Coordinates of C-alpha atoms in Angstrom, one line a residue:
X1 CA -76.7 55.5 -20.3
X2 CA -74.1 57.2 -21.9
X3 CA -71.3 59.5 -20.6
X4 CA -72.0 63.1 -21.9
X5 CA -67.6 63.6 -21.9
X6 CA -68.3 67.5 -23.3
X7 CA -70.0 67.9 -19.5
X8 CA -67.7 66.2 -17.8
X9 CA -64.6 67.9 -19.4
X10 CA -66.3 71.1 -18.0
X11 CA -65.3 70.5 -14.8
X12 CA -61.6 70.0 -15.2
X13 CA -59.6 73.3 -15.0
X14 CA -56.4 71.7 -16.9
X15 CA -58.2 71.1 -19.7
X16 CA -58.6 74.7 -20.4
X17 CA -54.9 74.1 -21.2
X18 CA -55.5 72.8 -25.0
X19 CA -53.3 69.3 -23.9
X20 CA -54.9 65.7 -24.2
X21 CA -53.7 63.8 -21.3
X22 CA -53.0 60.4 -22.1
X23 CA -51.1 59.6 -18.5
X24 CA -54.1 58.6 -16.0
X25 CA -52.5 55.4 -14.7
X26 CA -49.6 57.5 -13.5
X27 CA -51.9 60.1 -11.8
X28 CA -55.1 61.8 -13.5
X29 CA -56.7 65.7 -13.8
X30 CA -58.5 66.8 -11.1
X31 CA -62.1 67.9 -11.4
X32 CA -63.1 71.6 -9.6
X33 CA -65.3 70.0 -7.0
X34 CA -62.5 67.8 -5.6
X35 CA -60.1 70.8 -5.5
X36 CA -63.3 72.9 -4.0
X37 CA -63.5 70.1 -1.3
X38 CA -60.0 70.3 0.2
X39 CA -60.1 74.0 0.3
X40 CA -63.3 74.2 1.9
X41 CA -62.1 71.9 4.7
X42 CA -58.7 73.4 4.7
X43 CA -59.9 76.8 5.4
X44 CA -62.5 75.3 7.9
X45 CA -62.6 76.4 10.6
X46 CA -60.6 73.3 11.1
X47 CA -58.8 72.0 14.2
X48 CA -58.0 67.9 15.3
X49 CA -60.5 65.4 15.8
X50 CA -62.8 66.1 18.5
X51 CA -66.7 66.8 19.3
X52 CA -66.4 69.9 21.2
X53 CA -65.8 72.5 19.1
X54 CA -67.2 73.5 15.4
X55 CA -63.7 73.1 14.0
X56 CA -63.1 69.3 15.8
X57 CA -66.4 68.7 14.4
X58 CA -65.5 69.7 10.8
X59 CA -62.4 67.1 11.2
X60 CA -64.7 64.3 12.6
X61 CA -66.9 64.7 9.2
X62 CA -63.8 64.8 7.1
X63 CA -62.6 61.5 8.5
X64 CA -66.5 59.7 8.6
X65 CA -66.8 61.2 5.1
X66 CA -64.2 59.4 4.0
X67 CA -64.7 56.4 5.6
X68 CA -68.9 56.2 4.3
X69 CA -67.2 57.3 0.9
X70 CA -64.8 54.5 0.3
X71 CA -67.0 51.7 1.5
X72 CA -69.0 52.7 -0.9
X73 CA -66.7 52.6 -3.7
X74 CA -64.9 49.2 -2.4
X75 CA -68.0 47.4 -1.1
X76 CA -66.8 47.5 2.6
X77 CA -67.8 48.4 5.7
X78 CA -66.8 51.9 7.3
X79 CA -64.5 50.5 9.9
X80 CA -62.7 48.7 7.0
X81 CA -61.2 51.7 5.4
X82 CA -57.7 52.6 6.2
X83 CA -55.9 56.2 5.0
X84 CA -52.5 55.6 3.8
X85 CA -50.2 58.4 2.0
X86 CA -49.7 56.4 -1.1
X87 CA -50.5 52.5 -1.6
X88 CA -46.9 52.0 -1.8
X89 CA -46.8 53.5 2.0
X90 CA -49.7 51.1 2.9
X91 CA -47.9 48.2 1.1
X92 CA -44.9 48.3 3.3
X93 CA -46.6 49.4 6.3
X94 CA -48.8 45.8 6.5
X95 CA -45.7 44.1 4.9
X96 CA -44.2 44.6 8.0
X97 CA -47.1 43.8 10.3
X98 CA -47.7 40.6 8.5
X99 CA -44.2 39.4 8.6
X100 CA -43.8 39.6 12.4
X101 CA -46.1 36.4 12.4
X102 CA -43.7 34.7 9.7
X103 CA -41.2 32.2 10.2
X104 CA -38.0 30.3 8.7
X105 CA -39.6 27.4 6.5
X106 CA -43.0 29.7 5.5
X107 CA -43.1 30.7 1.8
X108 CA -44.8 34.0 -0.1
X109 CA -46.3 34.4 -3.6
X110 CA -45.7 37.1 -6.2
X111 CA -46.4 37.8 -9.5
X112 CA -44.3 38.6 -12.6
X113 CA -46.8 41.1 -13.7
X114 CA -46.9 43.4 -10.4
X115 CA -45.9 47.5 -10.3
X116 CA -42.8 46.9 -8.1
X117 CA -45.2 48.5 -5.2
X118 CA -46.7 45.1 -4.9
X119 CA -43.4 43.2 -5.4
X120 CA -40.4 44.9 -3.2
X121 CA -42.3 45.1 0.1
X122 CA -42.6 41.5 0.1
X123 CA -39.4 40.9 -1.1
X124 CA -37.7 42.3 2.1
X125 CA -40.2 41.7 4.1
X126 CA -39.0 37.7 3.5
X127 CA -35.4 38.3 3.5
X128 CA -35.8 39.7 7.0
X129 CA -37.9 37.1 8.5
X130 CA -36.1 34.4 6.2
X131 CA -39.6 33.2 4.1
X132 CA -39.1 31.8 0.5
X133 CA -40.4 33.7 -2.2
X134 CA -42.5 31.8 -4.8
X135 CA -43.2 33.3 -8.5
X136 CA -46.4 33.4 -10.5
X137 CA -44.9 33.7 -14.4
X138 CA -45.7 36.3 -17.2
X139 CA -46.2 34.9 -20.7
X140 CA -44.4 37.4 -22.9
X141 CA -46.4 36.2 -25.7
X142 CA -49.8 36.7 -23.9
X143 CA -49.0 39.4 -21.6
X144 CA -51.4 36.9 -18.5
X145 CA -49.8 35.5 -15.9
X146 CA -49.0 31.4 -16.0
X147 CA -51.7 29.7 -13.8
X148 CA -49.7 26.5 -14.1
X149 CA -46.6 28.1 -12.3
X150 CA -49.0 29.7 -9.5
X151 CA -50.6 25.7 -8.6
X152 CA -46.7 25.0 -9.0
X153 CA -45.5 27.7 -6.4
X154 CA -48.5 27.2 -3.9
X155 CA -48.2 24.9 -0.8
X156 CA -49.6 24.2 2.7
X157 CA -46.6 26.6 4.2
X158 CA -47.6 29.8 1.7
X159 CA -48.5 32.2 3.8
X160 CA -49.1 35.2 1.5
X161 CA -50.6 36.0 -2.3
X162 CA -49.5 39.3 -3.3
X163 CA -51.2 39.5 -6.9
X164 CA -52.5 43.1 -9.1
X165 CA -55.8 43.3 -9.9
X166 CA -55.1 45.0 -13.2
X167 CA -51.7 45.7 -14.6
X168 CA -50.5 49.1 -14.5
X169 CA -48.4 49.1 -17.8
X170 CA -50.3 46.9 -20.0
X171 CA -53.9 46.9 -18.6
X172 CA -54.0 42.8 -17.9
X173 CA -56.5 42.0 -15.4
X174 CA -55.6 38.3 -13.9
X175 CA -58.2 36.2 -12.6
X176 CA -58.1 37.2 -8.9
X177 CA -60.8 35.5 -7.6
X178 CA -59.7 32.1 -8.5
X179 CA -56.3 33.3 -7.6
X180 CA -57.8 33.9 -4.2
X181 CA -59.7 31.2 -3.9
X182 CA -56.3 28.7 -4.3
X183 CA -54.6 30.9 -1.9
X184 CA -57.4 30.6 0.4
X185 CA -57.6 26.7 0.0
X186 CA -54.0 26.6 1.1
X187 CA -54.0 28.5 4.0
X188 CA -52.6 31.6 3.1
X189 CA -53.6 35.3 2.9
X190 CA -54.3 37.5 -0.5
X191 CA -53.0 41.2 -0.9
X192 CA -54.4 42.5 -3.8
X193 CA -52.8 45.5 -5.8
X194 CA -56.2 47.6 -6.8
X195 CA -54.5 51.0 -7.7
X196 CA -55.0 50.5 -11.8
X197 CA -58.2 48.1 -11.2
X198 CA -60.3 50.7 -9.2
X199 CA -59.6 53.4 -12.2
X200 CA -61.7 51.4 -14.4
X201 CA -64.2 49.5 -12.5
X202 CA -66.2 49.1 -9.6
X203 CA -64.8 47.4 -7.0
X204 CA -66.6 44.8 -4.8
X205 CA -63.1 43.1 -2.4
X206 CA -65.2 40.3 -1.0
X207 CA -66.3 39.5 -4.5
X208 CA -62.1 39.7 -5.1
X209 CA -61.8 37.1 -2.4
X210 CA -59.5 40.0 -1.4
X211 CA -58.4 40.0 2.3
X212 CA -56.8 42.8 1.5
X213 CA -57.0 45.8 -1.1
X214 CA -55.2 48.4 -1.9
X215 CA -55.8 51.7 -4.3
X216 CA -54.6 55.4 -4.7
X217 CA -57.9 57.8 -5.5
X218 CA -55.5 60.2 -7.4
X219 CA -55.6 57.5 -10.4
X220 CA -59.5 58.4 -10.6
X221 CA -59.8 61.9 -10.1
X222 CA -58.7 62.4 -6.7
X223 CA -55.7 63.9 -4.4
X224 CA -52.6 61.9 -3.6
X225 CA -53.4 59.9 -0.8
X226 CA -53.4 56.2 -0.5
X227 CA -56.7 53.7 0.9
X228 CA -57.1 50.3 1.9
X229 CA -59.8 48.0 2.4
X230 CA -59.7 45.0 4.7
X231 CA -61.5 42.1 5.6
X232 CA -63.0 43.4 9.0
X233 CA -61.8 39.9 10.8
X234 CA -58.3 40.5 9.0
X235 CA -57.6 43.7 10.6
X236 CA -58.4 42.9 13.6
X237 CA -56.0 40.2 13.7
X238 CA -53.0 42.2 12.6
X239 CA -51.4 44.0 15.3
X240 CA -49.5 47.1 13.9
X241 CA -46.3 48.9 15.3
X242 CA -48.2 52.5 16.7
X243 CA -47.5 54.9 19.4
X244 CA -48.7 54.2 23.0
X245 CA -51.6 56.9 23.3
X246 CA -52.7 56.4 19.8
X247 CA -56.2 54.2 19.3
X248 CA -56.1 50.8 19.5
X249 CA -59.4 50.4 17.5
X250 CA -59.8 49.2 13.8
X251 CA -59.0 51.2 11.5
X252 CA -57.1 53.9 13.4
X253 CA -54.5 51.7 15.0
X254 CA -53.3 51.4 11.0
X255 CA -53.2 55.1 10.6
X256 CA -50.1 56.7 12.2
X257 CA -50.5 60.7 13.3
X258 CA -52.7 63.3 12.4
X259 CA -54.6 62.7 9.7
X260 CA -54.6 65.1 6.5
X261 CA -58.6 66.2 6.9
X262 CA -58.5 68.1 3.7
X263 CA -56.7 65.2 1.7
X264 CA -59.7 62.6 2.9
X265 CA -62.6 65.6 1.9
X266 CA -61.0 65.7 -1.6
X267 CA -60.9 62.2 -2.0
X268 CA -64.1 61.9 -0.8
X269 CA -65.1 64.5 -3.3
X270 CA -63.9 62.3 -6.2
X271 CA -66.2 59.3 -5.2
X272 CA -69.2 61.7 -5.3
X273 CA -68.1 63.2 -9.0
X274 CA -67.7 59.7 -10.1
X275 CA -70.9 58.6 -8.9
X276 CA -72.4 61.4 -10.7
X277 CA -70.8 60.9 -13.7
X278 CA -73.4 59.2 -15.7
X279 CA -75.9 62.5 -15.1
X280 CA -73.7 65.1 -15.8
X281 CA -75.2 68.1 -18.1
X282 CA -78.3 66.3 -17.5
X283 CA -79.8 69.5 -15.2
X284 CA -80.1 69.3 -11.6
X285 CA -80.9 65.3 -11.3
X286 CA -82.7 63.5 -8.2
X287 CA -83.2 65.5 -5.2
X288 CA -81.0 64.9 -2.8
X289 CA -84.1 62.9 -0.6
X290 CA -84.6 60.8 -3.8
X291 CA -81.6 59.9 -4.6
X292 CA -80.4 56.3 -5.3
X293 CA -77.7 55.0 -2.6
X294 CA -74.2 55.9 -3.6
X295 CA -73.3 52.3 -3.8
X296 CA -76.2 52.3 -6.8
X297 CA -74.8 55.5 -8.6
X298 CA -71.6 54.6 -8.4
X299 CA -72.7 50.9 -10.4
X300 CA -74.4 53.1 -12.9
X301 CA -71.9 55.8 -13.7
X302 CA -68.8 53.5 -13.5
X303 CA -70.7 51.2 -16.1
X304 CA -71.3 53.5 -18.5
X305 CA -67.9 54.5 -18.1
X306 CA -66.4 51.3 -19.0
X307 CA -68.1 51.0 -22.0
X308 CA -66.9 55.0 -23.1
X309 CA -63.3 53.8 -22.2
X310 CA -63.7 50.5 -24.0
X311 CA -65.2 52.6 -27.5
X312 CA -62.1 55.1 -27.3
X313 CA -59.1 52.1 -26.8
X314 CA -60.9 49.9 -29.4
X315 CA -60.5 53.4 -31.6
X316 CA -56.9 53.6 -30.6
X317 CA -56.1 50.3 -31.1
X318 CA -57.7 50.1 -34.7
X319 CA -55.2 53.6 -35.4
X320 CA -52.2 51.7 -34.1
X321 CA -52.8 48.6 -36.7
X322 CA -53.2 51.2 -39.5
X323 CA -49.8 52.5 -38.5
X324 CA -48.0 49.0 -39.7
X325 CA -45.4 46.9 -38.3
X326 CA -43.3 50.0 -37.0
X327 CA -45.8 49.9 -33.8
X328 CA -45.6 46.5 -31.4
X329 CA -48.0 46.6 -29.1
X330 CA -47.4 44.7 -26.0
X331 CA -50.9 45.0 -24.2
X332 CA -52.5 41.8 -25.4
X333 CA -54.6 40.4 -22.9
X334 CA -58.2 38.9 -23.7
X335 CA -59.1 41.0 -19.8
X336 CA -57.2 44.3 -19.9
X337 CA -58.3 47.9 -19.1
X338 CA -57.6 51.0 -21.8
X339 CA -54.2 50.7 -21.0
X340 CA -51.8 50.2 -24.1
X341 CA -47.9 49.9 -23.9
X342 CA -46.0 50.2 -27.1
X343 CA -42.5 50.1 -28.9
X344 CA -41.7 51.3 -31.9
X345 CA -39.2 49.5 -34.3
X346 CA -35.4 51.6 -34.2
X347 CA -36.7 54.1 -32.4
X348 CA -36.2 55.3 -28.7
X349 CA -39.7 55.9 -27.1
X350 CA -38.8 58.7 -25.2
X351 CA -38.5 60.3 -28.3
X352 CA -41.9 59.9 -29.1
X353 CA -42.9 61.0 -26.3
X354 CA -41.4 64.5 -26.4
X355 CA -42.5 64.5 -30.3
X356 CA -45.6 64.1 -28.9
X357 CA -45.7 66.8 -26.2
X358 CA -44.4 69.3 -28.8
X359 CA -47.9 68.5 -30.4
X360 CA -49.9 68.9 -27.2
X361 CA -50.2 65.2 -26.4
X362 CA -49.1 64.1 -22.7
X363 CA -48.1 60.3 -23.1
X364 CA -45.3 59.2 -21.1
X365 CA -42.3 57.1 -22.1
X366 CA -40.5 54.3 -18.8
X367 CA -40.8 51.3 -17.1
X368 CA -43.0 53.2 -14.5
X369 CA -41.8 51.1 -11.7
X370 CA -43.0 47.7 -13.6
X371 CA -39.7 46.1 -13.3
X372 CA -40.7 42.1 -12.9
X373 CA -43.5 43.2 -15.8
X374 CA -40.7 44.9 -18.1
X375 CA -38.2 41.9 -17.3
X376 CA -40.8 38.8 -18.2
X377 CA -41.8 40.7 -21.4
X378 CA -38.0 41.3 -22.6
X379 CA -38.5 44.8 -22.6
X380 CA -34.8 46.4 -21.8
X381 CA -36.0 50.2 -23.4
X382 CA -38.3 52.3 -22.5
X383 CA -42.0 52.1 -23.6
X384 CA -44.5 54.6 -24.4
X385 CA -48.0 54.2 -22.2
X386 CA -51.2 55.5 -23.5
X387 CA -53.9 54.8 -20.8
X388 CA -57.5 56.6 -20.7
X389 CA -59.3 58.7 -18.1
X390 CA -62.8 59.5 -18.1
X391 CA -62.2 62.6 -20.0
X392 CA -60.7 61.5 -22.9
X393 CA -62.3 61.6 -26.2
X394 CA -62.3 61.4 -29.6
X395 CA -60.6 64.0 -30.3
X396 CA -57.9 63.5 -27.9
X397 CA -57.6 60.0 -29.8
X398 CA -56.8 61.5 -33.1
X399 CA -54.4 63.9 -32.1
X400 CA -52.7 61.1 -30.2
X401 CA -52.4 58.8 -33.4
X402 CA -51.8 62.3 -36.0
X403 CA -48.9 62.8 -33.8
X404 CA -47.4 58.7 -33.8
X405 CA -47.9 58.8 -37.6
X406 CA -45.9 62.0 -37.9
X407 CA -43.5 60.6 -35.6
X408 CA -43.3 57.3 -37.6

C-alpha cells in the first residue's frame, strides 16, 4: 500500500513553513502527535515513578509505554530496552562497562565506515585497558567496507565488533549479519550502530545477530533521546557503574537518575505515527479492538515506506546524472538507504548549501562527525548530504535539483 505523503505532511507543523527539509539523518520534523504526547505527560499530573498516587501512575505508564513501544519497533523484549540521552551517551556508557572485563593482549574491531559515535568510545575505551584495535577497510571506490580486511583483523582474542548498520553519510548498509555471525564464531561480542538503519527500516536485532543495538528516535520522527536494545542474556552479564540505592534489575541498572517521562511519551508517540503511517487520510481505520499488533503495523507502514523513499532517491539520483560531471556522487553502494553525499567540482559545498537555503531548501554541508568514513574516501572538504524523511516528496525533489542546477 502506498504512502498518502499529502496526509502525512498534514501532521507536521514545520512544514507550514514553505522549506523542504532534506537533513533527516542529522535529526527530522516532528509530527503534532509526538509533540502532543510530551506535553500531555509533562503537564500530567506528573510526579516520579511510583503506584500510589495518579501522578506516580502517569510516570510508571510513560516508562512501560516506552518500553512495549520500542520492543515493538526493535523486535525485543520489554526488559531489553534501555533509555539513553543520545546513542552517543549509550555508546560510551557500555564502552566502559564492557571494558572493565578487557585485558592487555585482547583486541577490538571497528569499521572505516562508522559515525565517530561508534568509533571513539572504543578507541579510548582500548587505550585505557591497553586492547588492540583492529580495522575493517572502506573501499573508496565502492563506498562497502573490505570483508577481506575484517577475516584479516578477526582472532580468537577479539573481544568486540563495533560495526553501523547503515552509514550515516552515504547510506551503505554492510552485511551485519554475517559480520556478526564471524564475530560470533570467534568469541567476541557485536555492537551495532542502528541510528541511520532504524530511519529506514524495520528493525529485527536478533535477525542482526546484534548483541547489542543502538538508535536515536529523533532520526524518525521523534524527541532527542537515545534507546538501546540488548540481548536479554547480555545485559544481564554486564555490570554497570550506578549509585547504591538505584535498581539493580535489567534494564534500569543501565539507566542513571530520573528518567525524562515526557521524553519516553514522545518517543513513544513516534512509534505509534509510524505504525500508522500506511493508513493515514484513509478515515478512522480498525477499531482500536481490531487492530493488528503493533509489531504487524509497523511491518506494513515501514514497507510501504521504503519503497516511497526508494521512488523519491531513484528521482534524485536520475537529476543529479542530468547535472553532468560537475556533481560526484560518493554514495555508491549496491545496499544503501536515501542517503546521497555529493561534491561538486571547484566549488566549496558549503556554498551550495547556503545557495540552497536562500531558495528554501535545508541540505546541510560537513563531515557530520564521519571522520574514519570522510578519511577512507579522501574526502578533505566538506560535503553536501541530501537524505530523505517520510515527508519528502516530489516536489521537495525538484526544488532540491532547480536549486543545484542554478548553483552549478
Amino acid at each position: 500500500m502506498a504512502i498518502d505523503v499529502a496526509a502525512l505532511r498534514a501532521h507536521f507543523p514545520s512544514l507550514a513553513q514553505g522549506l523542504a527539509f532534506f537533513d533527516g539523518p542529522g535529526g527530522t520534523q516532528t509530527p503534532a502527535p509526538v509533540a502532543e504526547a510530551v506535553a500531555r505527560t509533562l503537564t500530567g499530573p506528573l510526579s516520579n515513578r511510583g503506584l500510589v498516587s495518579v501522578s506516580e501512575r502517569n510516570a510508571e505508564q510513560a516508562v512501560a509505554g516506552f518500553r512495549s513501544a520500542y520492543a515493538d519497533l526493535l523486535g525485543v523484549p520489554e526488559g531489553a530496552v534501555v533509555h539513553g540521552r543520545s546513542a552517543t551517551q549509550l555508546t560510551y556508557d557500555f564502552s566502559r562497562t564492557l571494558a572493565k572485563d578487557w585485558r592487555e593482549g585482547d583486541e577490538i574491531v571497528l569499521s572505516r565506515l562508522d559515525h565517530d559515535a561508534n568509533v571513539r568510545p572504543w578507541v579510548q575505551a582500548a587505550e585505557r585497558a591497553g586492547v588492540t584495535v583492529r580495522w575493517i577497510g572502506l573501499d573508496a571506490a565502492t563506498a562497502e567496507l573490505d570483508l577481506g580486511s575484517y577475516e584479516r583483523a578477526l582472532s580468537p582474542r577479539t573481544r568486540l565488533v563495533a560495526v553501523t548498520a547503515a552509514s550515516n553519510v552515504v547510506g551503505t548498509r554492510p552485511p551485519v549479519r554475517l559480520i556478526a555471525d564471524r564475530a560470533h564464531e570467534a568469541g567476541a561480542l557485536v555492537f551495532v550502530d542502528g541510528v541511520h538503519y532504524a530511519a529506514h527500516h524495520l528493525v529485527d536485532v536478533p535477525a542482526l545477530g546484534a548483541d547489542l543495538f543502538v538508535c536515536s528516535p529523533y532520526k524518525f520522527l521523534g524527541p532527542h533521546c537515545g534507546v538501546l536494545a540488548g540481548a536479554p542474556d547480555v545485559l544481564e552479564s554486564l555490570v554497570p557503574d550506578k549509585l547504591l540505592p538505584s535498581p539493580d534489575t535489567v534494564p534500569e541498572r543501565f539507566e542513571f537518575g530520573t528518567l525524562p517521562y515526557e521524553v519516553l511519551a514522545g518517543a513513544t508517540a513516534a512509534v505509534d505515527f509510524l505504525a500508522g503511517l500506511d493508513t493515514l487520510g484513509q478515515g478512522p481505520g480498525e477499531a482500536p479492538g481490531t487492530r493488528a499488533p503493533r509489531r504487524e503495523r509497523l511491518a506494513r507502514s515501514l514497507g510501504a515506506l521504503h519503497e516511497h523513499e526508494n521512488a523519491v532517491r531513484a528521482r534524485i539520483e536520475e537529476g543529479l546524472r542530468k547535472l553532468g560531471d560537475t556533481v560526484t556522487v560518493h554514495s555508491r553502494a549496491k545496499e544503501r538507504t536515501p542517503t546521497v553525499l555529493m561534491s561538486f567540482a571547484g566549488r566549496d559545498a558549503r556554498e551550495a548549501q547556503a545557495h540552497l537555503a536562500a531558495r528554501g531548501v535545508v541540505a546541510p554541508a560537513g563531515s557530520f562527525y564521519a571522520y574514519e568514513p570522510f578519511a577512507a574516501l579522501g574526502l578533505g572538504d566538506p560535503a553536501l548530504r541530501v537524505g530523505l524523511a517520510p515527508y519528502n516528496d516530489c516536489e521537495d525533489v525538484d526544488r532540491l535539483l532547480d536549486g543545484l542546477a542554478s548553483f552549478l
